[in-house]
């Protein structure tokens, strides 16, 4: 019908054909708070009809290349009959909403694009850390971050190993406040441990937010004595060390012998946690104790020193040869018994088979064959006797 009318109404028909193929095309946008949003509206077929962008409150931003709203953040990027592109810088959460692109045909055609603004979470804060903590204390570490949209996720790490916390999310206007709690039973192994709270959010793909706190734990000492020689001999140099780990450090340590003071301070030298003997002799035999203490407790360890005679240690050398000889004899006797027992069992097994074969001709089963075989043996024996 339109084509027929075009013979008389050419202009009218062209307008209808042109406008029927016109429609604005837009896309939804997601922008992080503080950055710039680019809003583009395109038309495939346009017969010089104007385009317009409006904000969520239906305020006109741009009509063609003419700016309608006084907002320095909004600028024109490109304006033509087929495209109208604008930019909105320093995006805030208030800019979020439905934006409308209008094509002024008859009737007016519109397309809507939703602008989503991501709220950037603030750097997390860790509370509840007491410095120093005492071994055996129960403490609760709390990590909190504000301003995320959508709600952020919090993760805990202990020395880079992830551990699980209890998460809580609270809405605050358009943003969220996220909290994660971690309950700890403090142990001496926690001293110096780094606890990290990390924020995961779609707006932080390149710059993750995290906070780290190092736990300091005070605990009573534990003492242990180590020695430089396994079998100390007369005339040798010996060093005893009191290994006492505690926080605060239990320095200095106290050395005693048999419950009293050290008797010979010229040969027995105490330096820090070490007790050294310049030249051992038999008078050094006894029980040595080191005592380590701090304001949380006291610990002690003992070492029984026995000084060996070098000559006696040398005479014990032949004992090893004697032990080796005894072991060799035992092994030889064991092998002989195994060989003898094997031959004995093999011989009896052959006798059983032979006797069974002798009586198997007339016997209905193996047991009868054995009995017959034994009978035949006696008969043959008698027969040979009379011959």
mmCIF file of C-alpha atoms in Angstrom:
data_model
loop_
_atom_site.group_PDB
_atom_site.id
_atom_site.type_symbol
_atom_site.label_atom_id
_atom_site.label_comp_id
_atom_site.label_asym_id
_atom_site.label_seq_id
_atom_site.Cartn_x
_atom_site.Cartn_y
_atom_site.Cartn_z
ATOM 1 C CA UNK A 1 0.000 0.000 0.000
ATOM 2 C CA UNK A 2 2.810 2.344 0.849
ATOM 3 C CA UNK A 3 4.546 1.730 -2.468
ATOM 4 C CA UNK A 4 1.374 2.599 -4.339
ATOM 5 C CA UNK A 5 0.981 5.772 -2.343
ATOM 6 C CA UNK A 6 4.506 6.804 -3.153
ATOM 7 C CA UNK A 7 3.475 7.736 -6.656
ATOM 8 C CA UNK A 8 1.459 10.595 -5.229
ATOM 9 C CA UNK A 9 3.038 11.079 -1.767
ATOM 10 C CA UNK A 10 6.748 10.466 -2.288
ATOM 11 C CA UNK A 11 7.961 12.438 0.731
ATOM 12 C CA UNK A 12 5.510 10.856 3.138
ATOM 13 C CA UNK A 13 6.414 7.325 2.019
ATOM 14 C CA UNK A 14 10.138 7.976 2.406
ATOM 15 C CA UNK A 15 9.592 9.191 5.947
ATOM 16 C CA UNK A 16 7.631 6.063 6.919
ATOM 17 C CA UNK A 17 10.164 3.665 5.368
ATOM 18 C CA UNK A 18 13.055 5.474 7.006
ATOM 19 C CA UNK A 19 11.561 5.700 10.482
ATOM 20 C CA UNK A 20 10.451 2.065 10.489
ATOM 21 C CA UNK A 21 14.117 0.922 10.368
ATOM 22 C CA UNK A 22 15.316 3.341 13.032
ATOM 23 C CA UNK A 23 15.903 2.180 16.619
ATOM 24 C CA UNK A 24 18.523 3.280 19.191
ATOM 25 C CA UNK A 25 20.966 0.616 20.440
ATOM 26 C CA UNK A 26 22.617 0.813 23.883
ATOM 27 C CA UNK A 27 24.426 -1.487 26.347
ATOM 28 C CA UNK A 28 24.438 -1.771 30.141
ATOM 29 C CA UNK A 29 27.627 -0.524 31.805
ATOM 30 C CA UNK A 30 29.462 -1.468 35.016
ATOM 31 C CA UNK A 31 31.979 1.029 36.390
ATOM 32 C CA UNK A 32 34.032 1.143 39.567
ATOM 33 C CA UNK A 33 33.415 4.075 41.865
ATOM 34 C CA UNK A 34 35.735 6.979 41.069
ATOM 35 C CA UNK A 35 36.338 5.999 37.454
ATOM 36 C CA UNK A 36 34.764 7.116 34.151
ATOM 37 C CA UNK A 37 31.648 5.688 32.488
ATOM 38 C CA UNK A 38 31.230 5.793 28.705
ATOM 39 C CA UNK A 39 27.604 5.776 27.504
ATOM 40 C CA UNK A 40 27.091 5.108 23.779
ATOM 41 C CA UNK A 41 23.851 5.210 21.763
ATOM 42 C CA UNK A 42 23.872 4.125 18.096
ATOM 43 C CA UNK A 43 21.320 4.065 15.284
ATOM 44 C CA UNK A 44 21.806 1.925 12.170
ATOM 45 C CA UNK A 45 19.469 3.959 9.944
ATOM 46 C CA UNK A 46 18.923 7.618 10.683
ATOM 47 C CA UNK A 47 17.460 10.294 8.432
ATOM 48 C CA UNK A 48 19.020 13.147 10.393
ATOM 49 C CA UNK A 49 16.880 12.617 13.484
ATOM 50 C CA UNK A 50 18.299 13.905 16.792
ATOM 51 C CA UNK A 51 19.546 11.666 19.643
ATOM 52 C CA UNK A 52 19.354 12.489 23.334
ATOM 53 C CA UNK A 53 20.796 11.061 26.590
ATOM 54 C CA UNK A 54 18.881 11.390 29.892
ATOM 55 C CA UNK A 55 19.918 10.419 33.433
ATOM 56 C CA UNK A 56 17.882 8.264 35.900
ATOM 57 C CA UNK A 57 15.953 11.339 37.044
ATOM 58 C CA UNK A 58 15.015 12.072 33.387
ATOM 59 C CA UNK A 59 17.224 15.148 33.223
ATOM 60 C CA UNK A 60 18.578 15.712 29.722
ATOM 61 C CA UNK A 61 22.349 15.407 29.602
ATOM 62 C CA UNK A 62 22.986 15.980 25.902
ATOM 63 C CA UNK A 63 20.645 16.715 22.999
ATOM 64 C CA UNK A 64 22.730 15.973 19.958
ATOM 65 C CA UNK A 65 25.963 17.872 20.466
ATOM 66 C CA UNK A 66 24.379 20.383 22.819
ATOM 67 C CA UNK A 67 24.960 20.029 26.563
ATOM 68 C CA UNK A 68 21.801 20.435 28.597
ATOM 69 C CA UNK A 69 22.910 19.784 32.211
ATOM 70 C CA UNK A 70 25.519 21.844 33.986
ATOM 71 C CA UNK A 71 27.743 19.115 35.344
ATOM 72 C CA UNK A 72 31.464 19.401 34.678
ATOM 73 C CA UNK A 73 31.853 15.634 35.004
ATOM 74 C CA UNK A 74 29.713 15.018 31.900
ATOM 75 C CA UNK A 75 31.386 15.577 28.534
ATOM 76 C CA UNK A 76 30.638 14.876 24.889
ATOM 77 C CA UNK A 77 32.774 12.195 23.268
ATOM 78 C CA UNK A 78 31.150 11.849 19.833
ATOM 79 C CA UNK A 79 27.994 13.214 18.197
ATOM 80 C CA UNK A 80 26.667 12.313 14.754
ATOM 81 C CA UNK A 81 23.396 11.295 13.142
ATOM 82 C CA UNK A 82 24.214 7.629 13.876
ATOM 83 C CA UNK A 83 25.895 7.923 17.322
ATOM 84 C CA UNK A 84 25.801 9.911 20.538
ATOM 85 C CA UNK A 85 28.514 9.043 23.059
ATOM 86 C CA UNK A 86 29.084 10.842 26.366
ATOM 87 C CA UNK A 87 31.404 10.299 29.337
ATOM 88 C CA UNK A 88 30.743 10.713 33.066
ATOM 89 C CA UNK A 89 33.930 11.029 35.118
ATOM 90 C CA UNK A 90 34.462 10.532 38.865
ATOM 91 C CA UNK A 91 31.512 8.185 39.078
ATOM 92 C CA UNK A 92 29.754 7.965 42.445
ATOM 93 C CA UNK A 93 27.149 5.572 43.799
ATOM 94 C CA UNK A 94 24.533 8.300 43.230
ATOM 95 C CA UNK A 95 25.130 8.042 39.469
ATOM 96 C CA UNK A 96 23.855 4.463 39.397
ATOM 97 C CA UNK A 97 20.547 3.860 37.639
ATOM 98 C CA UNK A 98 18.707 3.616 34.298
ATOM 99 C CA UNK A 99 19.899 5.951 31.538
ATOM 100 C CA UNK A 100 17.710 6.604 28.489
ATOM 101 C CA UNK A 101 18.684 7.247 24.893
ATOM 102 C CA UNK A 102 15.864 8.826 22.845
ATOM 103 C CA UNK A 103 15.488 8.990 19.078
ATOM 104 C CA UNK A 104 13.043 11.761 18.114
ATOM 105 C CA UNK A 105 11.046 10.032 15.414
ATOM 106 C CA UNK A 106 7.282 9.945 15.223
ATOM 107 C CA UNK A 107 6.658 8.375 17.695
ATOM 108 C CA UNK A 108 9.803 8.827 19.809
ATOM 109 C CA UNK A 109 11.813 5.623 20.232
ATOM 110 C CA UNK A 110 13.884 4.947 23.351
ATOM 111 C CA UNK A 111 16.448 2.450 24.636
ATOM 112 C CA UNK A 112 17.512 2.064 28.262
ATOM 113 C CA UNK A 113 20.953 1.165 29.644
ATOM 114 C CA UNK A 114 21.566 0.444 33.324
ATOM 115 C CA UNK A 115 24.731 1.896 34.845
ATOM 116 C CA UNK A 116 26.009 -0.220 37.738
ATOM 117 C CA UNK A 117 28.511 1.413 40.078
ATOM 118 C CA UNK A 118 30.816 -0.841 42.120
ATOM 119 C CA UNK A 119 31.559 0.377 45.632
ATOM 120 C CA UNK A 120 35.262 -0.032 46.457
ATOM 121 C CA UNK A 121 35.853 -1.612 49.898
ATOM 122 C CA UNK A 122 38.097 0.254 52.274
ATOM 123 C CA UNK A 123 41.355 -1.223 53.555
ATOM 124 C CA UNK A 124 40.498 -3.796 56.250
ATOM 125 C CA UNK A 125 41.249 -3.205 59.908
ATOM 126 C CA UNK A 126 42.138 -5.926 62.439
ATOM 127 C CA UNK A 127 40.991 -5.479 66.036
ATOM 128 C CA UNK A 128 41.281 -7.642 69.156
ATOM 129 C CA UNK A 129 45.033 -8.151 69.033
ATOM 130 C CA UNK A 130 46.592 -7.782 72.480
ATOM 131 C CA UNK A 131 50.328 -7.247 72.636
ATOM 132 C CA UNK A 132 51.688 -9.312 74.097
ATOM 133 C CA UNK A 133 49.306 -12.270 74.405
ATOM 134 C CA UNK A 134 49.977 -14.988 76.969
ATOM 135 C CA UNK A 135 50.191 -18.679 76.183
ATOM 136 C CA UNK A 136 46.821 -20.270 76.886
ATOM 137 C CA UNK A 137 44.813 -17.079 76.299
ATOM 138 C CA UNK A 138 41.692 -17.161 74.152
ATOM 139 C CA UNK A 139 41.522 -14.152 71.847
ATOM 140 C CA UNK A 140 39.223 -13.115 68.995
ATOM 141 C CA UNK A 141 40.632 -11.285 65.979
ATOM 142 C CA UNK A 142 38.092 -9.205 64.054
ATOM 143 C CA UNK A 143 38.608 -7.934 60.508
ATOM 144 C CA UNK A 144 36.280 -5.249 59.137
ATOM 145 C CA UNK A 145 35.898 -3.394 55.838
ATOM 146 C CA UNK A 146 33.385 -0.700 54.829
ATOM 147 C CA UNK A 147 31.980 0.662 51.571
ATOM 148 C CA UNK A 148 31.816 -2.424 49.361
ATOM 149 C CA UNK A 149 29.103 -2.912 46.737
ATOM 150 C CA UNK A 150 28.286 -5.703 46.273
ATOM 151 C CA UNK A 151 29.372 -7.141 49.632
ATOM 152 C CA UNK A 152 33.065 -8.034 49.736
ATOM 153 C CA UNK A 153 34.522 -11.347 50.874
ATOM 154 C CA UNK A 154 37.103 -11.541 53.678
ATOM 155 C CA UNK A 155 39.731 -14.281 53.945
ATOM 156 C CA UNK A 156 42.157 -15.065 56.775
ATOM 157 C CA UNK A 157 45.723 -16.330 56.371
ATOM 158 C CA UNK A 158 48.216 -17.555 58.977
ATOM 159 C CA UNK A 159 51.717 -17.307 57.508
ATOM 160 C CA UNK A 160 50.237 -17.533 53.980
ATOM 161 C CA UNK A 161 48.124 -20.600 54.842
ATOM 162 C CA UNK A 162 44.389 -19.893 54.608
ATOM 163 C CA UNK A 163 42.230 -20.466 57.687
ATOM 164 C CA UNK A 164 38.474 -20.100 58.062
ATOM 165 C CA UNK A 165 36.742 -17.245 59.891
ATOM 166 C CA UNK A 166 33.110 -16.398 60.725
ATOM 167 C CA UNK A 167 31.639 -13.853 58.277
ATOM 168 C CA UNK A 168 28.944 -11.239 58.931
ATOM 169 C CA UNK A 169 27.441 -8.771 56.401
ATOM 170 C CA UNK A 170 25.501 -5.588 57.282
ATOM 171 C CA UNK A 171 23.936 -3.159 54.802
ATOM 172 C CA UNK A 172 24.670 0.537 55.178
ATOM 173 C CA UNK A 173 22.740 2.496 52.553
ATOM 174 C CA UNK A 174 23.870 1.324 49.131
ATOM 175 C CA UNK A 175 27.084 -0.236 50.493
ATOM 176 C CA UNK A 176 27.931 -3.039 52.874
ATOM 177 C CA UNK A 177 30.051 -3.474 55.974
ATOM 178 C CA UNK A 178 31.651 -6.920 56.137
ATOM 179 C CA UNK A 179 33.145 -8.436 59.297
ATOM 180 C CA UNK A 180 35.050 -11.682 59.786
ATOM 181 C CA UNK A 181 36.037 -13.087 63.214
ATOM 182 C CA UNK A 182 38.759 -15.559 64.074
ATOM 183 C CA UNK A 183 38.961 -17.268 67.484
ATOM 184 C CA UNK A 184 42.388 -18.402 68.674
ATOM 185 C CA UNK A 185 43.690 -20.442 71.603
ATOM 186 C CA UNK A 186 47.128 -18.881 71.862
ATOM 187 C CA UNK A 187 50.098 -21.264 71.834
ATOM 188 C CA UNK A 188 53.842 -20.608 71.959
ATOM 189 C CA UNK A 189 53.972 -21.623 68.289
ATOM 190 C CA UNK A 190 51.883 -18.511 67.533
ATOM 191 C CA UNK A 191 54.725 -16.253 68.623
ATOM 192 C CA UNK A 192 55.809 -14.343 65.532
ATOM 193 C CA UNK A 193 52.948 -15.725 63.401
ATOM 194 C CA UNK A 194 51.587 -13.289 60.812
ATOM 195 C CA UNK A 195 47.789 -13.098 60.571
ATOM 196 C CA UNK A 196 46.558 -11.477 57.354
ATOM 197 C CA UNK A 197 43.031 -10.357 56.458
ATOM 198 C CA UNK A 198 42.507 -10.030 52.696
ATOM 199 C CA UNK A 199 39.563 -8.420 50.886
ATOM 200 C CA UNK A 200 38.262 -10.079 47.707
ATOM 201 C CA UNK A 201 36.048 -7.889 45.515
ATOM 202 C CA UNK A 202 35.261 -7.481 41.833
ATOM 203 C CA UNK A 203 36.559 -3.904 41.957
ATOM 204 C CA UNK A 204 39.966 -5.022 43.325
ATOM 205 C CA UNK A 205 41.162 -7.406 40.624
ATOM 206 C CA UNK A 206 44.494 -5.618 40.206
ATOM 207 C CA UNK A 207 45.040 -4.007 43.622
ATOM 208 C CA UNK A 208 43.923 -6.329 46.443
ATOM 209 C CA UNK A 209 43.394 -4.829 49.886
ATOM 210 C CA UNK A 210 44.876 -6.570 52.923
ATOM 211 C CA UNK A 211 46.168 -5.967 56.437
ATOM 212 C CA UNK A 212 48.686 -8.035 58.409
ATOM 213 C CA UNK A 213 49.305 -8.201 62.154
ATOM 214 C CA UNK A 214 52.109 -10.167 63.828
ATOM 215 C CA UNK A 215 51.164 -11.951 67.044
ATOM 216 C CA UNK A 216 53.543 -11.706 69.992
ATOM 217 C CA UNK A 217 53.165 -14.427 72.628
ATOM 218 C CA UNK A 218 54.833 -14.541 76.048
ATOM 219 C CA UNK A 219 55.387 -18.004 77.543
ATOM 220 C CA UNK A 220 57.386 -19.756 80.253
ATOM 221 C CA UNK A 221 60.743 -21.313 79.300
ATOM 222 C CA UNK A 222 61.509 -24.986 78.638
ATOM 223 C CA UNK A 223 65.059 -26.134 79.359
ATOM 224 C CA UNK A 224 67.105 -28.876 77.651
ATOM 225 C CA UNK A 225 70.833 -29.693 77.979
ATOM 226 C CA UNK A 226 72.913 -30.686 74.940
ATOM 227 C CA UNK A 227 76.497 -31.977 75.099
ATOM 228 C CA UNK A 228 79.409 -31.838 72.644
ATOM 229 C CA UNK A 229 80.703 -35.366 73.470
ATOM 230 C CA UNK A 230 78.821 -38.670 73.711
ATOM 231 C CA UNK A 231 81.505 -40.484 75.748
ATOM 232 C CA UNK A 232 83.608 -37.800 77.465
ATOM 233 C CA UNK A 233 87.117 -38.916 78.494
ATOM 234 C CA UNK A 234 89.744 -37.528 80.827
ATOM 235 C CA UNK A 235 91.652 -34.607 79.387
ATOM 236 C CA UNK A 236 89.030 -33.774 76.729
ATOM 237 C CA UNK A 237 87.209 -30.484 76.184
ATOM 238 C CA UNK A 238 83.427 -30.641 76.900
ATOM 239 C CA UNK A 239 80.700 -28.100 76.261
ATOM 240 C CA UNK A 240 77.221 -28.271 77.809
ATOM 241 C CA UNK A 241 74.556 -25.907 76.493
ATOM 242 C CA UNK A 242 71.299 -25.087 78.248
ATOM 243 C CA UNK A 243 68.812 -24.712 75.396
ATOM 244 C CA UNK A 244 66.006 -22.713 77.001
ATOM 245 C CA UNK A 245 63.343 -21.222 74.786
ATOM 246 C CA UNK A 246 60.999 -18.725 76.360
ATOM 247 C CA UNK A 247 59.561 -15.260 75.825
ATOM 248 C CA UNK A 248 60.878 -13.051 77.317
ATOM 249 C CA UNK A 249 64.223 -14.779 76.840
ATOM 250 C CA UNK A 250 65.350 -16.509 80.067
ATOM 251 C CA UNK A 251 68.849 -15.005 80.286
ATOM 252 C CA UNK A 252 71.029 -15.675 82.122
ATOM 253 C CA UNK A 253 70.664 -19.331 83.196
ATOM 254 C CA UNK A 254 71.911 -20.787 86.480
ATOM 255 C CA UNK A 255 74.296 -23.810 86.526
ATOM 256 C CA UNK A 256 74.758 -26.061 89.576
ATOM 257 C CA UNK A 257 76.516 -29.369 90.342
ATOM 258 C CA UNK A 258 74.948 -31.941 92.668
ATOM 259 C CA UNK A 259 72.634 -29.277 94.067
ATOM 260 C CA UNK A 260 75.417 -26.806 94.896
ATOM 261 C CA UNK A 261 77.688 -24.271 93.265
ATOM 262 C CA UNK A 262 80.233 -25.206 90.623
ATOM 263 C CA UNK A 263 83.404 -26.313 92.456
ATOM 264 C CA UNK A 264 86.161 -25.365 90.004
ATOM 265 C CA UNK A 265 85.492 -22.097 88.244
ATOM 266 C CA UNK A 266 88.952 -22.085 86.654
ATOM 267 C CA UNK A 267 88.179 -25.159 84.512
ATOM 268 C CA UNK A 268 84.382 -24.816 84.523
ATOM 269 C CA UNK A 269 83.568 -21.654 82.601
ATOM 270 C CA UNK A 270 80.019 -20.302 82.375
ATOM 271 C CA UNK A 271 79.376 -18.041 79.402
ATOM 272 C CA UNK A 272 75.762 -17.187 78.653
ATOM 273 C CA UNK A 273 73.925 -20.503 78.440
ATOM 274 C CA UNK A 274 77.090 -22.591 78.013
ATOM 275 C CA UNK A 275 79.126 -24.488 80.575
ATOM 276 C CA UNK A 276 82.554 -25.577 79.285
ATOM 277 C CA UNK A 277 85.248 -27.868 80.779
ATOM 278 C CA UNK A 278 88.765 -27.104 79.552
ATOM 279 C CA UNK A 279 90.141 -30.524 80.597
ATOM 280 C CA UNK A 280 87.945 -33.214 82.129
ATOM 281 C CA UNK A 281 88.980 -35.386 85.057
ATOM 282 C CA UNK A 282 87.261 -37.887 87.348
ATOM 283 C CA UNK A 283 86.382 -35.199 89.904
ATOM 284 C CA UNK A 284 83.975 -33.697 87.343
ATOM 285 C CA UNK A 285 81.635 -36.698 87.634
ATOM 286 C CA UNK A 286 78.212 -35.683 88.926
ATOM 287 C CA UNK A 287 74.778 -34.296 88.082
ATOM 288 C CA UNK A 288 74.706 -30.883 86.440
ATOM 289 C CA UNK A 289 71.554 -28.808 86.347
ATOM 290 C CA UNK A 290 70.637 -25.648 84.477
ATOM 291 C CA UNK A 291 67.726 -23.467 85.594
ATOM 292 C CA UNK A 292 66.025 -21.003 83.219
ATOM 293 C CA UNK A 293 63.317 -18.582 84.325
ATOM 294 C CA UNK A 294 61.316 -15.525 83.323
ATOM 295 C CA UNK A 295 58.322 -13.751 84.882
ATOM 296 C CA UNK A 296 55.986 -16.521 83.649
ATOM 297 C CA UNK A 297 57.746 -19.562 85.115
ATOM 298 C CA UNK A 298 60.870 -21.638 85.705
ATOM 299 C CA UNK A 299 62.230 -24.734 83.986
ATOM 300 C CA UNK A 300 65.257 -26.925 84.660
ATOM 301 C CA UNK A 301 67.146 -29.776 82.995
ATOM 302 C CA UNK A 302 69.765 -32.249 84.264
ATOM 303 C CA UNK A 303 72.802 -33.969 82.749
ATOM 304 C CA UNK A 304 74.714 -36.798 84.448
ATOM 305 C CA UNK A 305 78.390 -36.540 83.597
ATOM 306 C CA UNK A 306 80.621 -39.636 83.750
ATOM 307 C CA UNK A 307 84.229 -39.181 82.668
ATOM 308 C CA UNK A 308 85.712 -42.323 81.082
ATOM 309 C CA UNK A 309 89.294 -43.529 81.404
ATOM 310 C CA UNK A 310 90.930 -43.421 77.941
ATOM 311 C CA UNK A 311 92.924 -46.590 78.696
ATOM 312 C CA UNK A 312 89.807 -48.509 79.709
ATOM 313 C CA UNK A 313 88.061 -47.336 76.558
ATOM 314 C CA UNK A 314 90.973 -48.739 74.483
ATOM 315 C CA UNK A 315 90.860 -52.188 76.201
ATOM 316 C CA UNK A 316 87.290 -52.610 75.177
ATOM 317 C CA UNK A 317 88.343 -52.825 71.567
ATOM 318 C CA UNK A 318 88.765 -56.689 71.431
ATOM 319 C CA UNK A 319 85.210 -57.071 72.742
ATOM 320 C CA UNK A 320 83.930 -56.188 69.303
ATOM 321 C CA UNK A 321 85.951 -58.987 67.708
ATOM 322 C CA UNK A 322 84.662 -61.452 70.285
ATOM 323 C CA UNK A 323 81.083 -60.452 69.624
ATOM 324 C CA UNK A 324 81.638 -60.832 65.885
ATOM 325 C CA UNK A 325 83.034 -64.342 66.351
ATOM 326 C CA UNK A 326 80.087 -65.424 68.475
ATOM 327 C CA UNK A 327 77.637 -64.134 65.877
ATOM 328 C CA UNK A 328 79.445 -66.029 63.106
ATOM 329 C CA UNK A 329 79.279 -69.307 65.069
ATOM 330 C CA UNK A 330 75.572 -68.868 65.743
ATOM 331 C CA UNK A 331 74.863 -68.261 62.050
ATOM 332 C CA UNK A 332 76.880 -71.354 61.019
ATOM 333 C CA UNK A 333 75.072 -73.646 63.479
ATOM 334 C CA UNK A 334 71.703 -72.326 62.340
ATOM 335 C CA UNK A 335 72.493 -73.069 58.698
ATOM 336 C CA UNK A 336 73.604 -76.625 59.559
ATOM 337 C CA UNK A 337 70.339 -77.295 61.403
ATOM 338 C CA UNK A 338 68.297 -76.005 58.462
ATOM 339 C CA UNK A 339 70.149 -78.276 56.001
ATOM 340 C CA UNK A 340 69.828 -81.359 58.260
ATOM 341 C CA UNK A 341 66.125 -80.773 58.845
ATOM 342 C CA UNK A 342 65.503 -80.325 55.117
ATOM 343 C CA UNK A 343 67.165 -83.624 54.216
ATOM 344 C CA UNK A 344 65.305 -85.458 56.986
ATOM 345 C CA UNK A 345 61.921 -84.241 55.763
ATOM 346 C CA UNK A 346 62.771 -85.063 52.131
ATOM 347 C CA UNK A 347 63.782 -88.635 53.026
ATOM 348 C CA UNK A 348 60.568 -89.393 54.928
ATOM 349 C CA UNK A 349 58.480 -87.933 52.183
ATOM 350 C CA UNK A 350 60.092 -90.361 49.693
ATOM 351 C CA UNK A 351 59.441 -93.341 51.968
ATOM 352 C CA UNK A 352 55.762 -92.458 52.229
ATOM 353 C CA UNK A 353 55.407 -92.230 48.467
ATOM 354 C CA UNK A 354 57.222 -95.535 47.921
ATOM 355 C CA UNK A 355 55.089 -97.437 50.441
ATOM 356 C CA UNK A 356 51.919 -95.952 48.990
ATOM 357 C CA UNK A 357 52.947 -97.087 45.521
ATOM 358 C CA UNK A 358 53.605 -100.627 46.711
ATOM 359 C CA UNK A 359 50.068 -101.105 47.996
ATOM 360 C CA UNK A 360 48.237 -99.016 45.455
ATOM 361 C CA UNK A 361 47.515 -101.836 43.052
ATOM 362 C CA UNK A 362 44.802 -103.537 45.094
ATOM 363 C CA UNK A 363 43.809 -100.693 47.483
ATOM 364 C CA UNK A 364 40.667 -98.587 47.099
ATOM 365 C CA UNK A 365 42.280 -95.484 48.714
ATOM 366 C CA UNK A 366 45.609 -94.017 49.911
ATOM 367 C CA UNK A 367 45.302 -95.168 53.529
ATOM 368 C CA UNK A 368 44.617 -98.780 52.474
ATOM 369 C CA UNK A 369 47.547 -98.540 50.063
ATOM 370 C CA UNK A 370 49.891 -97.657 52.923
ATOM 371 C CA UNK A 371 48.610 -100.527 55.049
ATOM 372 C CA UNK A 372 48.944 -102.958 52.131
ATOM 373 C CA UNK A 373 52.410 -101.640 51.432
ATOM 374 C CA UNK A 374 53.498 -102.261 55.011
ATOM 375 C CA UNK A 375 52.009 -105.776 54.859
ATOM 376 C CA UNK A 376 53.810 -106.506 51.633
ATOM 377 C CA UNK A 377 57.028 -105.384 53.178
ATOM 378 C CA UNK A 378 56.684 -107.889 56.007
ATOM 379 C CA UNK A 379 55.741 -110.639 53.555
ATOM 380 C CA UNK A 380 58.671 -109.960 51.307
ATOM 381 C CA UNK A 381 60.910 -109.902 54.329
ATOM 382 C CA UNK A 382 59.741 -113.313 55.408
ATOM 383 C CA UNK A 383 60.088 -114.614 51.893
ATOM 384 C CA UNK A 384 63.646 -113.504 51.676
ATOM 385 C CA UNK A 385 64.334 -115.002 55.115
ATOM 386 C CA UNK A 386 63.304 -118.580 54.131
ATOM 387 C CA UNK A 387 65.256 -118.410 50.859
#
